[in-house]
PDB file of C-alpha atoms in Angstrom:
ATOM      1  CA  MET K   8      40.978  42.402  -8.253  1.00 57.00           C
ATOM      2  CA  PRO K   9      37.512  41.336  -9.410  1.00 69.00           C
ATOM      3  CA  VAL K  10      36.088  38.159  -8.187  1.00 66.00           C
ATOM      4  CA  LYS K  11      34.866  35.568 -10.454  1.00 70.00           C
ATOM      5  CA  SER K  12      31.730  33.554  -8.997  1.00 63.00           C
ATOM      6  CA  LEU K  13      30.823  30.052 -10.077  1.00 59.00           C
ATOM      7  CA  PRO K  14      27.989  29.362 -12.259  1.00 62.00           C
ATOM      8  CA  VAL K  15      25.043  28.558 -10.223  1.00 56.00           C
ATOM      9  CA  ARG K  16      23.124  25.492 -11.390  1.00 63.00           C
ATOM     10  CA  ASP K  17      20.384  26.041 -13.925  1.00 66.00           C
ATOM     11  CA  PRO K  18      17.213  26.516 -11.851  1.00 65.00           C
ATOM     12  CA  ALA K  19      15.202  24.912 -14.850  1.00 83.00           C
ATOM     13  CA  PHE K  20      17.271  21.605 -14.879  1.00 81.00           C
ATOM     14  CA  HIS K  21      14.765  20.082 -12.435  1.00 83.00           C
ATOM     15  CA  ARG K  22      11.831  21.241 -14.209  1.00 87.00           C
ATOM     16  CA  ARG K  23      13.274  19.802 -17.539  1.00 88.00           C
ATOM     17  CA  LEU K  24      13.950  16.580 -15.775  1.00 91.00           C
ATOM     18  CA  LEU K  25      10.270  16.344 -14.509  1.00 92.00           C
ATOM     19  CA  GLU K  26       9.141  17.334 -17.896  1.00 93.00           C
ATOM     20  CA  GLN K  27      11.129  14.398 -19.609  1.00 95.00           C
ATOM     21  CA  TYR K  28       9.737  12.081 -16.893  1.00 96.00           C
ATOM     22  CA  LEU K  29       6.338  12.930 -17.598  1.00 96.00           C
ATOM     23  CA  LEU K  30       6.680  12.808 -21.394  1.00 97.00           C
ATOM     24  CA  LEU K  31       8.303   9.267 -20.875  1.00 97.00           C
ATOM     25  CA  LEU K  32       5.102   8.430 -18.776  1.00 97.00           C
ATOM     26  CA  LYS K  33       2.880   9.308 -21.943  1.00 97.00           C
ATOM     27  CA  LYS K  34       4.948   7.506 -24.186  1.00 97.00           C
ATOM     28  CA  TYR K  35       5.751   4.439 -22.305  1.00 97.00           C
ATOM     29  CA  PRO K  36       3.594   4.317 -19.258  1.00 97.00           C
ATOM     30  CA  ILE K  37       4.051   0.750 -18.083  1.00 97.00           C
ATOM     31  CA  LEU K  38       7.965   0.610 -18.787  1.00 97.00           C
ATOM     32  CA  THR K  39       8.476   3.871 -17.055  1.00 97.00           C
ATOM     33  CA  LYS K  40       6.657   2.880 -13.994  1.00 97.00           C
ATOM     34  CA  SER K  41       8.444  -0.461 -13.936  1.00 98.00           C
ATOM     35  CA  VAL K  42      11.872   0.963 -14.030  1.00 98.00           C
ATOM     36  CA  THR K  43      10.995   3.679 -11.527  1.00 98.00           C
ATOM     37  CA  SER K  44       9.725   1.411  -9.034  1.00 98.00           C
ATOM     38  CA  GLY K  45      12.610  -0.804  -9.590  1.00 97.00           C
ATOM     39  CA  ILE K  46      15.074   1.760  -8.922  1.00 98.00           C
ATOM     40  CA  LEU K  47      13.174   3.320  -5.980  1.00 98.00           C
ATOM     41  CA  SER K  48      12.714  -0.263  -4.425  1.00 97.00           C
ATOM     42  CA  ALA K  49      16.292  -1.092  -4.761  1.00 97.00           C
ATOM     43  CA  LEU K  50      17.206   2.397  -3.375  1.00 97.00           C
ATOM     44  CA  GLY K  51      14.892   1.779  -0.374  1.00 97.00           C
ATOM     45  CA  ASN K  52      16.401  -1.554   0.538  1.00 96.00           C
ATOM     46  CA  LEU K  53      20.064   0.301   0.319  1.00 95.00           C
ATOM     47  CA  LEU K  54      18.828   2.879   2.600  1.00 95.00           C
ATOM     48  CA  SER K  55      17.249   0.602   5.144  1.00 93.00           C
ATOM     49  CA  GLN K  56      20.606  -1.588   5.097  1.00 90.00           C
ATOM     50  CA  ALA K  57      22.581   1.609   5.473  1.00 88.00           C
ATOM     51  CA  LEU K  58      20.515   2.715   8.553  1.00 88.00           C
ATOM     52  CA  GLU K  59      20.406  -0.756  10.035  1.00 85.00           C
ATOM     53  CA  SER K  60      24.149  -1.181   9.898  1.00 81.00           C
ATOM     54  CA  ARG K  61      24.578   2.235  11.607  1.00 78.00           C
ATOM     55  CA  LYS K  62      22.729   0.761  14.600  1.00 76.00           C
ATOM     56  CA  LYS K  63      24.667  -2.407  14.523  1.00 73.00           C
ATOM     57  CA  ARG K  64      28.134  -0.701  15.112  1.00 65.00           C
ATOM     58  CA  THR K  65      30.400  -2.371  17.594  1.00 54.00           C
ATOM     59  CA  THR K  66      31.922  -0.185  20.462  1.00 49.00           C
ATOM     60  CA  ASP K  67      34.992   0.086  18.486  1.00 53.00           C
ATOM     61  CA  GLY K  68      33.397   1.722  15.479  1.00 60.00           C
ATOM     62  CA  ASN K  69      33.676  -1.497  13.079  1.00 60.00           C
ATOM     63  CA  LEU K  70      30.636  -2.509  11.352  1.00 53.00           C
ATOM     64  CA  ARG K  71      29.508  -6.206  12.247  1.00 58.00           C
ATOM     65  CA  LYS K  72      28.038  -6.739   8.891  1.00 64.00           C
ATOM     66  CA  GLY K  73      28.486  -5.194   5.406  1.00 73.00           C
ATOM     67  CA  LEU K  74      25.679  -4.337   2.838  1.00 81.00           C
ATOM     68  CA  ASN K  75      24.151  -7.164   1.120  1.00 88.00           C
ATOM     69  CA  VAL K  76      24.106  -6.603  -2.612  1.00 89.00           C
ATOM     70  CA  LEU K  77      21.605  -9.278  -3.281  1.00 92.00           C
ATOM     71  CA  GLY K  78      18.742  -7.394  -1.417  1.00 93.00           C
ATOM     72  CA  PRO K  79      18.553  -4.377  -3.493  1.00 95.00           C
ATOM     73  CA  ALA K  80      18.793  -6.675  -6.540  1.00 95.00           C
ATOM     74  CA  ARG K  81      15.746  -8.639  -5.530  1.00 96.00           C
ATOM     75  CA  PHE K  82      13.894  -5.464  -4.826  1.00 97.00           C
ATOM     76  CA  ALA K  83      14.815  -4.113  -8.162  1.00 97.00           C
ATOM     77  CA  VAL K  84      13.660  -7.105  -9.849  1.00 97.00           C
ATOM     78  CA  TYR K  85      10.292  -7.294  -7.705  1.00 97.00           C
ATOM     79  CA  GLY K  86       9.645  -3.427  -8.755  1.00 97.00           C
ATOM     80  CA  LEU K  87      10.433  -3.815 -12.243  1.00 97.00           C
ATOM     81  CA  PHE K  88       8.370  -7.024 -12.943  1.00 97.00           C
ATOM     82  CA  CYS K  89       5.540  -6.872  -9.936  1.00 97.00           C
ATOM     83  CA  THR K  90       5.067  -3.451  -8.702  1.00 97.00           C
ATOM     84  CA  GLY K  91       5.260  -1.215 -11.757  1.00 96.00           C
ATOM     85  CA  PRO K  92       2.956  -3.195 -14.133  1.00 97.00           C
ATOM     86  CA  LEU K  93       0.537  -4.499 -11.679  1.00 97.00           C
ATOM     87  CA  SER K  94      -0.255  -0.962 -10.048  1.00 96.00           C
ATOM     88  CA  HIS K  95      -0.537   0.683 -13.347  1.00 96.00           C
ATOM     89  CA  TYR K  96      -3.060  -2.211 -14.649  1.00 97.00           C
ATOM     90  CA  PHE K  97      -4.856  -2.067 -11.077  1.00 97.00           C
ATOM     91  CA  TYR K  98      -5.202   1.700 -11.061  1.00 95.00           C
ATOM     92  CA  GLN K  99      -6.584   1.699 -14.557  1.00 95.00           C
ATOM     93  CA  LEU K 100      -9.114  -0.923 -13.564  1.00 95.00           C
ATOM     94  CA  MET K 101     -10.275   1.231 -10.580  1.00 95.00           C
ATOM     95  CA  GLU K 102     -10.683   3.922 -12.896  1.00 94.00           C
ATOM     96  CA  LEU K 103     -13.054   2.043 -15.113  1.00 95.00           C
ATOM     97  CA  VAL K 104     -15.105   0.241 -12.243  1.00 94.00           C
ATOM     98  CA  PHE K 105     -15.448   3.299 -10.236  1.00 95.00           C
ATOM     99  CA  PRO K 106     -15.366   6.472 -12.278  1.00 94.00           C
ATOM    100  CA  SER K 107     -14.734   9.894 -10.744  1.00 92.00           C
ATOM    101  CA  SER K 108     -18.448  10.860 -11.646  1.00 93.00           C
ATOM    102  CA  GLU K 109     -19.884   8.119  -9.380  1.00 92.00           C
ATOM    103  CA  PRO K 110     -20.820   9.134  -5.675  1.00 94.00           C
ATOM    104  CA  TYR K 111     -18.311   8.122  -3.257  1.00 95.00           C
ATOM    105  CA  CYS K 112     -15.847   6.741  -5.693  1.00 94.00           C
ATOM    106  CA  ALA K 113     -12.952   7.752  -3.690  1.00 94.00           C
ATOM    107  CA  LEU K 114     -14.384   5.681  -0.731  1.00 96.00           C
ATOM    108  CA  LYS K 115     -14.987   2.848  -3.044  1.00 95.00           C
ATOM    109  CA  ARG K 116     -11.467   3.043  -4.480  1.00 95.00           C
ATOM    110  CA  LEU K 117      -9.731   3.219  -0.902  1.00 95.00           C
ATOM    111  CA  LEU K 118     -11.796   0.302   0.112  1.00 96.00           C
ATOM    112  CA  LEU K 119     -10.997  -1.992  -2.627  1.00 95.00           C
ATOM    113  CA  ASP K 120      -7.350  -0.982  -2.470  1.00 95.00           C
ATOM    114  CA  ARG K 121      -6.728  -1.498   1.193  1.00 95.00           C
ATOM    115  CA  LEU K 122      -9.138  -4.647   1.366  1.00 96.00           C
ATOM    116  CA  VAL K 123      -8.457  -6.518  -1.789  1.00 95.00           C
ATOM    117  CA  PHE K 124      -5.573  -5.153  -3.824  1.00 96.00           C
ATOM    118  CA  ALA K 125      -3.218  -4.544  -0.560  1.00 95.00           C
ATOM    119  CA  PRO K 126      -3.395  -7.992   0.916  1.00 95.00           C
ATOM    120  CA  ALA K 127      -2.793  -9.808  -2.113  1.00 96.00           C
ATOM    121  CA  PHE K 128       0.071  -7.561  -3.018  1.00 96.00           C
ATOM    122  CA  LEU K 129       1.543  -8.314   0.151  1.00 96.00           C
ATOM    123  CA  LEU K 130       1.308 -11.965  -0.433  1.00 96.00           C
ATOM    124  CA  LEU K 131       2.904 -11.787  -3.738  1.00 96.00           C
ATOM    125  CA  PHE K 132       5.539  -9.826  -2.271  1.00 96.00           C
ATOM    126  CA  PHE K 133       6.404 -12.387   0.358  1.00 95.00           C
ATOM    127  CA  PHE K 134       6.013 -15.062  -2.381  1.00 94.00           C
ATOM    128  CA  VAL K 135       8.315 -13.384  -4.893  1.00 95.00           C
ATOM    129  CA  MET K 136      10.967 -12.446  -2.489  1.00 94.00           C
ATOM    130  CA  ASN K 137      10.933 -16.032  -1.203  1.00 94.00           C
ATOM    131  CA  VAL K 138      11.492 -17.395  -4.541  1.00 93.00           C
ATOM    132  CA  LEU K 139      14.338 -14.780  -5.243  1.00 93.00           C
ATOM    133  CA  GLU K 140      16.070 -15.563  -2.027  1.00 90.00           C
ATOM    134  CA  VAL K 141      15.831 -19.416  -2.602  1.00 85.00           C
ATOM    135  CA  SER K 142      17.248 -19.103  -6.069  1.00 74.00           C
ATOM    136  CA  ALA K 143      20.028 -16.921  -4.657  1.00 66.00           C
ATOM    137  CA  ALA K 144      20.757 -19.440  -2.035  1.00 66.00           C
ATOM    138  CA  PHE K 145      20.955 -22.036  -4.762  1.00 66.00           C
ATOM    139  CA  SER K 146      23.387 -20.100  -6.782  1.00 63.00           C
ATOM    140  CA  LEU K 147      25.545 -19.399  -3.762  1.00 54.00           C
ATOM    141  CA  ARG K 148      25.561 -22.992  -2.123  1.00 56.00           C
ATOM    142  CA  GLY K 149      24.801 -25.207  -5.033  1.00 52.00           C
ATOM    143  CA  LYS K 150      22.537 -27.228  -3.101  1.00 51.00           C
ATOM    144  CA  ARG K 151      18.876 -26.713  -1.753  1.00 52.00           C
ATOM    145  CA  PRO K 152      18.629 -24.822   1.809  1.00 50.00           C
ATOM    146  CA  LYS K 153      17.189 -26.938   4.544  1.00 55.00           C
ATOM    147  CA  ALA K 154      14.610 -24.210   5.255  1.00 52.00           C
ATOM    148  CA  ALA K 155      13.067 -24.747   1.854  1.00 51.00           C
ATOM    149  CA  THR K 156      13.050 -28.680   1.941  1.00 52.00           C
ATOM    150  CA  PRO K 157       9.515 -29.883   2.179  1.00 51.00           C
ATOM    151  CA  THR K 158       8.702 -31.632   5.307  1.00 51.00           C
ATOM    152  CA  PRO K 159       5.429 -33.557   6.464  1.00 50.00           C
ATOM    153  CA  HIS K 160       4.810 -30.493   8.643  1.00 50.00           C
ATOM    154  CA  TRP K 161       4.035 -28.490   5.717  1.00 43.00           C
ATOM    155  CA  TRP K 162       1.128 -30.493   4.844  1.00 43.00           C
TER     156      TRP K 162
END
């Protein structure tokens, strides 16, 4: 009796997927980068929560805390509206300011990226996440959280 084998996935599927993604990058660069950044940011947050929850298992195997759904949503919003567009424009600006024909352009780009863009981007990240967490707290509790209430110590 002859044995039928199951069809193997088309090895060209990954190649076609990559070609489609590259085509979208050419046609809609900012939108494609923004959506990609939002999806990857949300998945990264989900992965970190999953790994963290594995560490926090109790002795009987039960989880102490479930996954927070709002975390990936916040990261998706940040990736979609901040990371994608800002990175796109910043790296285009670096191409204009430090063209590849210029000597030491890679070093200059690296220094500009690490010394100027990265600190500012990190401050923006904390600011946006704080705003998104406070707005989530408003919708959950219906009142302003005490941690966000300005005190004389702030000034």
